[in-house]
mmCIF file of C-alpha atoms in Angstrom:
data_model
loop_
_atom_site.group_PDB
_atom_site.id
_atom_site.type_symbol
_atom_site.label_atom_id
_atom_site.label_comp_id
_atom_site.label_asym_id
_atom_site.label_seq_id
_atom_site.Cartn_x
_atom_site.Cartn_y
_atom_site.Cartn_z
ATOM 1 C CA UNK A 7 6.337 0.073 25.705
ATOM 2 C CA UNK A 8 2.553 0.190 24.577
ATOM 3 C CA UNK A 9 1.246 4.087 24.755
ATOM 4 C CA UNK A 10 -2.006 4.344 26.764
ATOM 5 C CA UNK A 11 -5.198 4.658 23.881
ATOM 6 C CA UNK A 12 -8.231 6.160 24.601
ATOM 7 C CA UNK A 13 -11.225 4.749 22.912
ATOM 8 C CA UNK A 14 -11.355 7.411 20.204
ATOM 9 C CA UNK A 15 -7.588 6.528 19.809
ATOM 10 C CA UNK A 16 -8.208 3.117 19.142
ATOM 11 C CA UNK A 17 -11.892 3.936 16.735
ATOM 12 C CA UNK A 18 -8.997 6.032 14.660
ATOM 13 C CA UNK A 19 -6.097 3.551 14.324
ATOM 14 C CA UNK A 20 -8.763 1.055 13.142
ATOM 15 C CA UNK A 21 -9.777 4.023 10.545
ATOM 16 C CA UNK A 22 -6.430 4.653 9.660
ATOM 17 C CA UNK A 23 -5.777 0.857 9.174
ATOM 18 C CA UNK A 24 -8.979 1.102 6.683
ATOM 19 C CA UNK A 25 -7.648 3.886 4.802
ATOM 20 C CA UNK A 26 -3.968 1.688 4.499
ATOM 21 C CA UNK A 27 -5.833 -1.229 3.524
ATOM 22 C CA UNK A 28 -7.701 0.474 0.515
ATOM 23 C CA UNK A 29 -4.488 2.321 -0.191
ATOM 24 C CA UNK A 30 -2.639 -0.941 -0.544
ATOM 25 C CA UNK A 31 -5.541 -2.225 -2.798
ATOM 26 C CA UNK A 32 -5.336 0.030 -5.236
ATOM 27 C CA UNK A 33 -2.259 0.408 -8.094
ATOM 28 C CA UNK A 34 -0.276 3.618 -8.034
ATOM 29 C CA UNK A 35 -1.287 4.220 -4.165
ATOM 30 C CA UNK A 36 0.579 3.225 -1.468
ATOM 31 C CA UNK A 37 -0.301 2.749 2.379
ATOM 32 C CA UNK A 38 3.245 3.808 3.466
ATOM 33 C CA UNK A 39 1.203 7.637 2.820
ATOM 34 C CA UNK A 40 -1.502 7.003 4.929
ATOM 35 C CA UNK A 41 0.877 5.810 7.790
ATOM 36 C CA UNK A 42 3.402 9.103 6.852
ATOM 37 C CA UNK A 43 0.790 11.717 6.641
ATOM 38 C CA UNK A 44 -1.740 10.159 9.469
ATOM 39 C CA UNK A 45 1.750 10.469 11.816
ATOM 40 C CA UNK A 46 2.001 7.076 12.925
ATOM 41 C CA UNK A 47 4.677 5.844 10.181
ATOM 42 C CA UNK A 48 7.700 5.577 12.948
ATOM 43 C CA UNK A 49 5.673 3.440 15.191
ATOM 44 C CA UNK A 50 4.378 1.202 12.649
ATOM 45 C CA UNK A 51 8.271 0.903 11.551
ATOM 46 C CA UNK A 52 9.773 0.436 15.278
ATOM 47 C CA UNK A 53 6.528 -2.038 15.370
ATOM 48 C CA UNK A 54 7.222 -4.406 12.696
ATOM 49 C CA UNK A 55 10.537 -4.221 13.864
ATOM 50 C CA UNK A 56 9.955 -5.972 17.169
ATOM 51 C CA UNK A 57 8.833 -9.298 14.984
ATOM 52 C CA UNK A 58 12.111 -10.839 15.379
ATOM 53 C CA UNK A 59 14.178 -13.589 17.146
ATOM 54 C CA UNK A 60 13.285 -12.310 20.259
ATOM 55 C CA UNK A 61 9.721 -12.610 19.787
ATOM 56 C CA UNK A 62 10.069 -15.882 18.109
ATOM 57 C CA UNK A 63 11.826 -16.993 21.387
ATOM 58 C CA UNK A 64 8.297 -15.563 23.307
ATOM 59 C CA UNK A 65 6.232 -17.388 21.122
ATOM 60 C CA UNK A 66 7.449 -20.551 21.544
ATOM 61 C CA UNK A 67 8.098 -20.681 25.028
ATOM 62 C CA UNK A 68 4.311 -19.627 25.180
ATOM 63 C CA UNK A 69 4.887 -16.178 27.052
ATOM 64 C CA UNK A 70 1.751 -14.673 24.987
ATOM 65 C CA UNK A 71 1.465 -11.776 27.062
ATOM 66 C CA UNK A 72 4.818 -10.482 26.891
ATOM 67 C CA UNK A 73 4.825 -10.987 23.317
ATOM 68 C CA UNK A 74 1.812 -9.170 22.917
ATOM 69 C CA UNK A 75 3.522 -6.172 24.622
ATOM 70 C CA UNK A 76 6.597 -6.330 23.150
ATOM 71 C CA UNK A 77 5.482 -6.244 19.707
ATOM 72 C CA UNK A 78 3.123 -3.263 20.835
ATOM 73 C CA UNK A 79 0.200 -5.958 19.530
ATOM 74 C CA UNK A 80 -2.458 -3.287 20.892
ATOM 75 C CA UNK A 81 -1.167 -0.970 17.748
ATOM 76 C CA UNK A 82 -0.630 -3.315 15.358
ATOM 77 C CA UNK A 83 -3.592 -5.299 16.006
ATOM 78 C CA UNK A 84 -6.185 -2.382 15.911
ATOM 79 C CA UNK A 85 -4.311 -1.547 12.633
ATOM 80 C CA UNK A 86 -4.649 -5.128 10.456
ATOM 81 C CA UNK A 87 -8.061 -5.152 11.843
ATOM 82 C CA UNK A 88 -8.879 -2.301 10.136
ATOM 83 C CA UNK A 89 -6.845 -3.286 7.161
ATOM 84 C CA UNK A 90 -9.057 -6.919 7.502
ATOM 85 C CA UNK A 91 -12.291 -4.994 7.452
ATOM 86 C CA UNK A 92 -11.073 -2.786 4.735
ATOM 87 C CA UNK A 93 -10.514 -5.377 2.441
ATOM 88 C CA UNK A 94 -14.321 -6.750 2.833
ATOM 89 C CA UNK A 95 -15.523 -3.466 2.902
ATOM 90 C CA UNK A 96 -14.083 -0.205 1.847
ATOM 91 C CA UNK A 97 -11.974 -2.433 -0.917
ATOM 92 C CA UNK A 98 -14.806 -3.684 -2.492
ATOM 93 C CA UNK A 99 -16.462 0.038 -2.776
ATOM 94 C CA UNK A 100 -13.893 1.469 -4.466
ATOM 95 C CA UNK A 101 -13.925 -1.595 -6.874
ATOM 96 C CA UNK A 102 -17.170 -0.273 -8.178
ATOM 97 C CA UNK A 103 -16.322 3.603 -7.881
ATOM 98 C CA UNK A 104 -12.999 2.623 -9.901
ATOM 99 C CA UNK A 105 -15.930 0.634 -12.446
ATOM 100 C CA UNK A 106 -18.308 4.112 -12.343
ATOM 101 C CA UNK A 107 -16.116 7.109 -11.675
ATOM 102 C CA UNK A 108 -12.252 5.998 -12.514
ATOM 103 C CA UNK A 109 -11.350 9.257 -13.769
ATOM 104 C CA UNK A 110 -12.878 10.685 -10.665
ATOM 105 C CA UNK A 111 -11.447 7.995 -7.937
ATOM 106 C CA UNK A 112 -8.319 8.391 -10.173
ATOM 107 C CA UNK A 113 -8.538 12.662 -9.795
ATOM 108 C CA UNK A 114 -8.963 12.300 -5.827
ATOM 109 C CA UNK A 115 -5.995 9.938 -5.429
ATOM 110 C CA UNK A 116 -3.594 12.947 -6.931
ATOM 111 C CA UNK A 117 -5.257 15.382 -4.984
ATOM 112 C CA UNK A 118 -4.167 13.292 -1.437
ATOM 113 C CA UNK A 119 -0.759 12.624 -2.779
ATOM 114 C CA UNK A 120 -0.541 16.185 -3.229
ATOM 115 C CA UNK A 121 -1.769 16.771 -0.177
ATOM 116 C CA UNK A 122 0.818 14.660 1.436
ATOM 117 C CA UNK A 123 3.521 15.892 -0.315
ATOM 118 C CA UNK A 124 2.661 19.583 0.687
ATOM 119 C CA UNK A 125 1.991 19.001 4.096
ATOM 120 C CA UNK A 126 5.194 16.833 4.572
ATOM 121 C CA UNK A 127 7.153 19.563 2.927
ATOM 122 C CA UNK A 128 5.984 22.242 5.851
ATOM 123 C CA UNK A 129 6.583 19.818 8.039
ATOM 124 C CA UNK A 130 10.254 19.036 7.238
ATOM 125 C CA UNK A 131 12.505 20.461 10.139
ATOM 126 C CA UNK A 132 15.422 21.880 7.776
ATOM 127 C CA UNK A 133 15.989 22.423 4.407
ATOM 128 C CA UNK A 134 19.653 21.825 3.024
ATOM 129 C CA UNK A 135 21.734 21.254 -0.552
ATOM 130 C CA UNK A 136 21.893 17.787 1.208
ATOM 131 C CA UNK A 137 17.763 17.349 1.640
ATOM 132 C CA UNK A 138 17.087 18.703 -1.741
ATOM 133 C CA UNK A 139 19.251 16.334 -3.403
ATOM 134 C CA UNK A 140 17.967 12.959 -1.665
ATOM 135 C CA UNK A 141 14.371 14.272 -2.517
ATOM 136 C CA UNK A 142 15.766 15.044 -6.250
ATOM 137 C CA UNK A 143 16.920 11.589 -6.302
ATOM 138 C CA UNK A 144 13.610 10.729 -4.706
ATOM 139 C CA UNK A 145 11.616 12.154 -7.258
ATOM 140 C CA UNK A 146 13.842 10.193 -10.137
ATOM 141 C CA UNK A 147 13.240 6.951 -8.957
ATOM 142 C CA UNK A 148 9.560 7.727 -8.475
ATOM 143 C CA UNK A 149 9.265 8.762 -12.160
ATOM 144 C CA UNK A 150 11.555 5.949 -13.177
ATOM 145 C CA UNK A 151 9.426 3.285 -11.437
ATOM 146 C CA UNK A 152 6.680 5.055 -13.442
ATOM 147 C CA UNK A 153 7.372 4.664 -17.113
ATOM 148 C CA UNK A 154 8.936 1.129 -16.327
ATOM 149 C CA UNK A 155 7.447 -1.675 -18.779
ATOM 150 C CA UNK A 156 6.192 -4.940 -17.442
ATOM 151 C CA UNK A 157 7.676 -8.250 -17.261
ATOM 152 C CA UNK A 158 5.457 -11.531 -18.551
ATOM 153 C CA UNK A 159 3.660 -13.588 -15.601
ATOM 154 C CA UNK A 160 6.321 -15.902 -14.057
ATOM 155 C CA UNK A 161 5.093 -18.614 -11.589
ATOM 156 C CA UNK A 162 8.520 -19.575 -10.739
ATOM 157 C CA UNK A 163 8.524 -19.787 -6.755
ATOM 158 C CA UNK A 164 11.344 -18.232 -6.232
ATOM 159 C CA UNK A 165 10.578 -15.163 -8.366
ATOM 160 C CA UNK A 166 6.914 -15.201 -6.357
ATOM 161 C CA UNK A 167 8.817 -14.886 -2.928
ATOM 162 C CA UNK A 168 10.952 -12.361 -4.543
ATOM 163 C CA UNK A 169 7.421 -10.857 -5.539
ATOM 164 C CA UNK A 170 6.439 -11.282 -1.791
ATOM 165 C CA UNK A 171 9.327 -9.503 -0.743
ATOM 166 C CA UNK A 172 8.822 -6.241 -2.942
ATOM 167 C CA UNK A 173 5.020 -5.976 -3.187
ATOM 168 C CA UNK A 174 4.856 -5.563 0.482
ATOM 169 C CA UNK A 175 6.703 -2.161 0.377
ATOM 170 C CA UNK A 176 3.958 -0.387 -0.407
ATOM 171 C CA UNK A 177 3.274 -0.725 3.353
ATOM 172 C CA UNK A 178 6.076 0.093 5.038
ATOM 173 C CA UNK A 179 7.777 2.584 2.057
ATOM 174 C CA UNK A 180 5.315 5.513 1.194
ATOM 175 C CA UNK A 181 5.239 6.364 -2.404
ATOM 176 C CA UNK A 182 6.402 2.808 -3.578
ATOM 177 C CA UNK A 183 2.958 0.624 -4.244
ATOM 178 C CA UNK A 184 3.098 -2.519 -3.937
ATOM 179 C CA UNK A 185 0.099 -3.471 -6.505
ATOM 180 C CA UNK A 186 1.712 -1.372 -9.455
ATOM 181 C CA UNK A 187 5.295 -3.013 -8.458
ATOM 182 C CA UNK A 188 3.714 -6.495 -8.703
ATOM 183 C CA UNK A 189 1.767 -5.353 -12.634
ATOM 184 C CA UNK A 190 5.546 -3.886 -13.657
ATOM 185 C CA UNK A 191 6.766 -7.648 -12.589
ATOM 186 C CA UNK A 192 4.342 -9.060 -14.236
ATOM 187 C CA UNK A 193 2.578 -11.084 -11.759
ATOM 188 C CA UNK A 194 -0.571 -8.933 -10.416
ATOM 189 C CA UNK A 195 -3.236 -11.054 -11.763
ATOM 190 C CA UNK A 196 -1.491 -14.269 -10.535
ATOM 191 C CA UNK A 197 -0.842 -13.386 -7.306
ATOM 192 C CA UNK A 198 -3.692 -10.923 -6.032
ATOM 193 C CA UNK A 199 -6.389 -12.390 -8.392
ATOM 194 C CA UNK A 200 -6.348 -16.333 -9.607
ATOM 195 C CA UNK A 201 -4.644 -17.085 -6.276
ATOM 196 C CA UNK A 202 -6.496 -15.249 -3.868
ATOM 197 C CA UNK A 203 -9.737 -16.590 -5.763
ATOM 198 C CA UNK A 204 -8.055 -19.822 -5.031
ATOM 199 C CA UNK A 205 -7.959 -19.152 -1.498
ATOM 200 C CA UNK A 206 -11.565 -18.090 -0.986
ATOM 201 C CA UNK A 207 -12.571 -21.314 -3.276
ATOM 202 C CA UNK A 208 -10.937 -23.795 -0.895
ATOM 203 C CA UNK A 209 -11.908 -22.465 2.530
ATOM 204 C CA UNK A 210 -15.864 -22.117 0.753
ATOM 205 C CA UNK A 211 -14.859 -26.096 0.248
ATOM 206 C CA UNK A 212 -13.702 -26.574 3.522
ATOM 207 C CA UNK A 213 -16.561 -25.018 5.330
ATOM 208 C CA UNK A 214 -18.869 -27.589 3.047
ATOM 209 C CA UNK A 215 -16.411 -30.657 3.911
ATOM 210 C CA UNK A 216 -15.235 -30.806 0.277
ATOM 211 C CA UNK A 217 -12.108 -32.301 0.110
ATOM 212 C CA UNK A 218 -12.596 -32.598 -3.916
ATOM 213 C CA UNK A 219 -9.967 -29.522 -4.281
ATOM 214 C CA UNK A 220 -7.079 -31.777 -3.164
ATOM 215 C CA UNK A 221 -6.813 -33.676 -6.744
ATOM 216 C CA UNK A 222 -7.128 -30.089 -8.526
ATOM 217 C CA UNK A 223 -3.622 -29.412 -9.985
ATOM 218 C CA UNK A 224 -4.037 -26.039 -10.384
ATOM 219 C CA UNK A 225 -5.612 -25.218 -7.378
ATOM 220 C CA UNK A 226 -3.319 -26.974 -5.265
ATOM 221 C CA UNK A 227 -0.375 -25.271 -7.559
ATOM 222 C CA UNK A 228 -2.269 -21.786 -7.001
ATOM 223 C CA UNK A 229 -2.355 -22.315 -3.261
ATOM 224 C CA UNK A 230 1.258 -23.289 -3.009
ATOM 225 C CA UNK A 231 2.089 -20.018 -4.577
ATOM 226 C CA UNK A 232 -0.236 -18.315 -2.465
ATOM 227 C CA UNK A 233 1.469 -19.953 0.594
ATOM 228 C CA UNK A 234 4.861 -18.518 -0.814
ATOM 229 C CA UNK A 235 3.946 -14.976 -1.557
ATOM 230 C CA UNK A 236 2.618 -14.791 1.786
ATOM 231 C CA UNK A 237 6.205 -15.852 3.134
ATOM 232 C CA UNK A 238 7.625 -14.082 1.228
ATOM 233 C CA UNK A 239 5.526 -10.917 2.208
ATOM 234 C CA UNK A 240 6.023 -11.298 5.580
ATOM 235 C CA UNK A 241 10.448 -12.005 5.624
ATOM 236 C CA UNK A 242 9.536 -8.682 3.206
ATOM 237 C CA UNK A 243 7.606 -6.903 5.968
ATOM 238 C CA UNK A 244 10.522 -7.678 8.672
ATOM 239 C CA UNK A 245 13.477 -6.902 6.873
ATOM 240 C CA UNK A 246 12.342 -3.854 5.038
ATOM 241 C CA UNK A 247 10.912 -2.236 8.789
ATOM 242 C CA UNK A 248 14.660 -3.246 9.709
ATOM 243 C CA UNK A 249 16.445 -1.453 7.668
ATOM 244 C CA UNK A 250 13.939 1.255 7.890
ATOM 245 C CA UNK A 251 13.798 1.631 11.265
ATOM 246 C CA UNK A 252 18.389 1.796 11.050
ATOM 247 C CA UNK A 253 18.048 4.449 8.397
ATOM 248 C CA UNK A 254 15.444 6.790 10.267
ATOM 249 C CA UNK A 255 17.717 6.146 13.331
ATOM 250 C CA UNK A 256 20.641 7.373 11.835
ATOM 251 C CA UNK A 257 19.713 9.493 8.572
ATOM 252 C CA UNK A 258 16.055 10.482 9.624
ATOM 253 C CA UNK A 259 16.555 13.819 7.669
ATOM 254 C CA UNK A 260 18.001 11.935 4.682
ATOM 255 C CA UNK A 261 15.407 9.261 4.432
ATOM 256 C CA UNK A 262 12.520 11.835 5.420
ATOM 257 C CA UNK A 263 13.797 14.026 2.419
ATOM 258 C CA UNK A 264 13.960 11.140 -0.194
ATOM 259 C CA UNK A 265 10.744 9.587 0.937
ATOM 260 C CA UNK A 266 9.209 13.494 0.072
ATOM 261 C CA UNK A 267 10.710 12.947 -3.177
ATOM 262 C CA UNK A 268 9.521 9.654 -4.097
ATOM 263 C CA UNK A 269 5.863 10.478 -3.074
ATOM 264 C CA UNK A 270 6.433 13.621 -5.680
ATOM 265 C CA UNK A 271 7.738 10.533 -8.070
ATOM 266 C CA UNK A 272 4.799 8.252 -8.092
ATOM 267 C CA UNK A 273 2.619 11.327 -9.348
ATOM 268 C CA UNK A 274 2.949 9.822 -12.303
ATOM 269 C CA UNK A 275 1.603 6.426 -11.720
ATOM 270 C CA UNK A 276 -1.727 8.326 -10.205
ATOM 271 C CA UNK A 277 -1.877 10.757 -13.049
ATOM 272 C CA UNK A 278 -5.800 10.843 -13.323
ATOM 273 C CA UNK A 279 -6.159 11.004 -17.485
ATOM 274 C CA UNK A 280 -4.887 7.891 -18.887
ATOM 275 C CA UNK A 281 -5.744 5.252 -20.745
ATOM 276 C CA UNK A 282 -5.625 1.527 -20.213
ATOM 277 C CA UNK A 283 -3.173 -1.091 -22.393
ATOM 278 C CA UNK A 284 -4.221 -4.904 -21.867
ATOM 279 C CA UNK A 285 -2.316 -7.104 -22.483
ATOM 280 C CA UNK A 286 -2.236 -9.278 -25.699
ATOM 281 C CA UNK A 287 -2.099 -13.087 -26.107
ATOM 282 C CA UNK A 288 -0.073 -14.715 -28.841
ATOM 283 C CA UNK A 289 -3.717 -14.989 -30.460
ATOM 284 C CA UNK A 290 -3.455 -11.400 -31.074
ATOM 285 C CA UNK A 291 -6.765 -11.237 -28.430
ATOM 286 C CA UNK A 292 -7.073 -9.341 -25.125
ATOM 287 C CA UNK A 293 -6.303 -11.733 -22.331
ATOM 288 C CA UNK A 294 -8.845 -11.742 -19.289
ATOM 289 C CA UNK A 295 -8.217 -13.295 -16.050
ATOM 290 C CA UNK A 296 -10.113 -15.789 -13.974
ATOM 291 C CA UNK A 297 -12.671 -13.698 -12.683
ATOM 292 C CA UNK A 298 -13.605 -12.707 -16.615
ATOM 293 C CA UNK A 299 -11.467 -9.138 -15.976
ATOM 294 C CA UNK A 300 -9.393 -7.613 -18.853
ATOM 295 C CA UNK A 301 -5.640 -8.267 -18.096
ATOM 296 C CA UNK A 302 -3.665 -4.712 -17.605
ATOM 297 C CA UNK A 303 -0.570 -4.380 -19.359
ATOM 298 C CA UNK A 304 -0.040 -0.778 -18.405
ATOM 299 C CA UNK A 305 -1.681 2.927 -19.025
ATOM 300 C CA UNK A 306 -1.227 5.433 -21.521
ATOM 301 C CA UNK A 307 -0.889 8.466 -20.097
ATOM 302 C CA UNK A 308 -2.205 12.258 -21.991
ATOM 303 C CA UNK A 309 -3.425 15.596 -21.533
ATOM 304 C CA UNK A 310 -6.571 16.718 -20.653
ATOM 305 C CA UNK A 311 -8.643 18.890 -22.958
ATOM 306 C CA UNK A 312 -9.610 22.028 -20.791
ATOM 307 C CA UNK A 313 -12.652 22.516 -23.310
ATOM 308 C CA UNK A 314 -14.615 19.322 -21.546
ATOM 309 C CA UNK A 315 -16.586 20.061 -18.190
ATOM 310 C CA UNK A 316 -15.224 16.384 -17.071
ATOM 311 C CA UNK A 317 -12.255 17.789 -16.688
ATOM 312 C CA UNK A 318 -12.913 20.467 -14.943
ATOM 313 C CA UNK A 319 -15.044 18.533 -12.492
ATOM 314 C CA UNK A 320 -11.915 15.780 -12.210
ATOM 315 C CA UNK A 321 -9.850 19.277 -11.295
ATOM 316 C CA UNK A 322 -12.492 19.660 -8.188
ATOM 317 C CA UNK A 323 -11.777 16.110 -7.311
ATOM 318 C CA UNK A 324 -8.039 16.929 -7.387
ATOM 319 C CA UNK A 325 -8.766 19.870 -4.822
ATOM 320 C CA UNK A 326 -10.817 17.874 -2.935
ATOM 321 C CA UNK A 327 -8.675 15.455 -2.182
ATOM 322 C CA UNK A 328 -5.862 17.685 -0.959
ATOM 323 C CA UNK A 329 -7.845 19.336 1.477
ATOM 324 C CA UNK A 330 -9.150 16.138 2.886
ATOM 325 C CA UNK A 331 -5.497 14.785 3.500
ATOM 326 C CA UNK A 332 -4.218 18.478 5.007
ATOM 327 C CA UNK A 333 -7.758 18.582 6.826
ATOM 328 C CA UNK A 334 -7.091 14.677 8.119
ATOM 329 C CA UNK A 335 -3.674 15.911 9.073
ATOM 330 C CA UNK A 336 -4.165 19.268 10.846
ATOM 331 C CA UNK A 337 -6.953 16.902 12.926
ATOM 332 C CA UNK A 338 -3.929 14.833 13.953
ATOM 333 C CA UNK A 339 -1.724 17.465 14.452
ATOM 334 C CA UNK A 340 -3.812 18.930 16.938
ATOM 335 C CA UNK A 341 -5.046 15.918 18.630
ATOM 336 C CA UNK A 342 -1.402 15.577 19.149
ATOM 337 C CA UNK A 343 -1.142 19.001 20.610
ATOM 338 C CA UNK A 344 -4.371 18.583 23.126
ATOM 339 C CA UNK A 345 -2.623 15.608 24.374
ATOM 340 C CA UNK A 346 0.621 16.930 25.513
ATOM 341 C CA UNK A 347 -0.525 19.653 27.155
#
């Protein structure tokens, strides 16, 4: 059943759906936070689960309007909406901020994860030997996920609906991003660069009635992969809000505690003070892409020196984005409160 949304409901789920959308954008962050922190992660799970054979059955009989209620299509809608408008917007800003200020965008993107993390913690009903050990084992798959090395591009369609499948988490699994997941398996720049530029190319064709496109091998073999990531994304979407939604049914304490812990984990994909490793062709040259962008490999990771006021100012940025999350969060939390009284 669809809750009743006021119009500054609706004005926030769209902002929310913004802030998931440049979450998802970006490697090392992951949307699954926003939802967690913003409080709206067990609906968006219960959601997603509703896309199944029962809703098929509604579509194709052509009972729109009972589909669009039982998926809860007013929540999920105002969401990708602001996800859509994030990634023409808000995605394209922090392009340029990541261009101008990465240590800085970098800085503010531990500070929120911090943020989370803390305000998660306080919010966990009951502590236990059993909660502390899911979020230790949390935390060690966070870190291992981390320092993984990544595998060689691999245009294989099976592997990209594999790809599909486990870049999507980032949505639906908070502290798992789906970008950095897709750069560990190699296929980042294939998948959410050359074929999304691939994309955009052939509907600018379309629009001008050029059908020249269609004897383009590689952009007809770029557009099949795009059409298999996508499927692969969305069986990825379904069945991972499935099992979800069974383990937060049955083990909500358990999954709440290990999803604390991998958050804590992925601190070390955001760590702000790193350095970038592109990858190298077999002509011992730095490989770019086919927008003319360096090709990452992965990031070197150090410590900062104390001594350097950019540090210091990256620190700020690190506080700064804490309290915005808590600040975003205490907003909800007593939104929440007005609401049931």
């Amino acid at each position: 059943m669809q809750q009743t949304r006021t119009l500054t409901d609706k004005v926030l789920l769209v902002l929310k759906g913004l802030a998931m959308g440049a979450a998802n954008k970006v490697p090392g962050i992951s949307g699954g936070v926003v939802a967690f922190v913003a409080g709206f992660y067990e609906e968006f799970i219960y959601s997603l689960q509703k896309i199944n054979l029962k809703a098929f059955k509604l579509l194709i009989n052509g009972r729109f309007g009972s589909l669009y209620q039982y998926v809860n299509g007013k929540f999920l809608g105002l969401l990708i909406l602001g996800m859509l408008i994030s990634y023409f917007s808000v995605s394209k800003l922090l392009d340029l901020l990541m261009l101008e200020y990465e240590l800085f965008v970098w800085a503010s993107f531990f500070g929120m994860i911090i943020g989370s993390i803390y305000y998660i913690s306080m919010d966990f009903e009951e502590w236990s030997q059993r909660s502390l050990a899911f979020v230790a084992m949390g935390i060690m798959a966070g870190l291992a996920i981390s320092f993984l090395e990544p595998a060689k591009e691999n245009d294989n369609l099976w592997f990209v609906f594999f790809c599909g499948m486990v870049g999507v988490s980032g949505m639906t699994l908070p502290g798992l991003s789906g970008s950095f997941i897709l750069i560990l398996l190699g296929n980042y720049v294939l998948l959410l660069v050359d074929s999304v530029n691939a994309l955009y190319d052939t509907i600018a064709d379309l629009f001008l009635l050029d059908f020249s496109f269609l004897n383009n091998a590689d952009r007809m073999r770029l557009l099949e992969v795009m059409g298999v990531f996508a499927l692969g994304s969305l069986a990825g979407l379904v069945s991972l809000s499935h099992l979800l939604g069974f383990v937060l049914k049955h083990y909500k304490k358990d999954t709440f505690a290990t999803i604390i812990g991998f958050i804590t984990g992925s601190l070390g994909v955001v760590w702000p003070w790193k350095e970038k490793i592109y990858e190298i062709g077999a002509d011992g040259r730095i490989m770019i892409d086919s927008t003319g962008n360096k090709v990452l490999d992965n990031y070197d990771r150090y410590l900062p020196s104390f001594s350097s006021s950019e540090t210091w100012l990256a620190i700020f940025f690190i506080i700064l984005g804490a309290f915005l999350v808590l600040g975003l969060a205490w907003y909800e939390k007593r939104n929440s409160k007005i609401k049931s009284v």
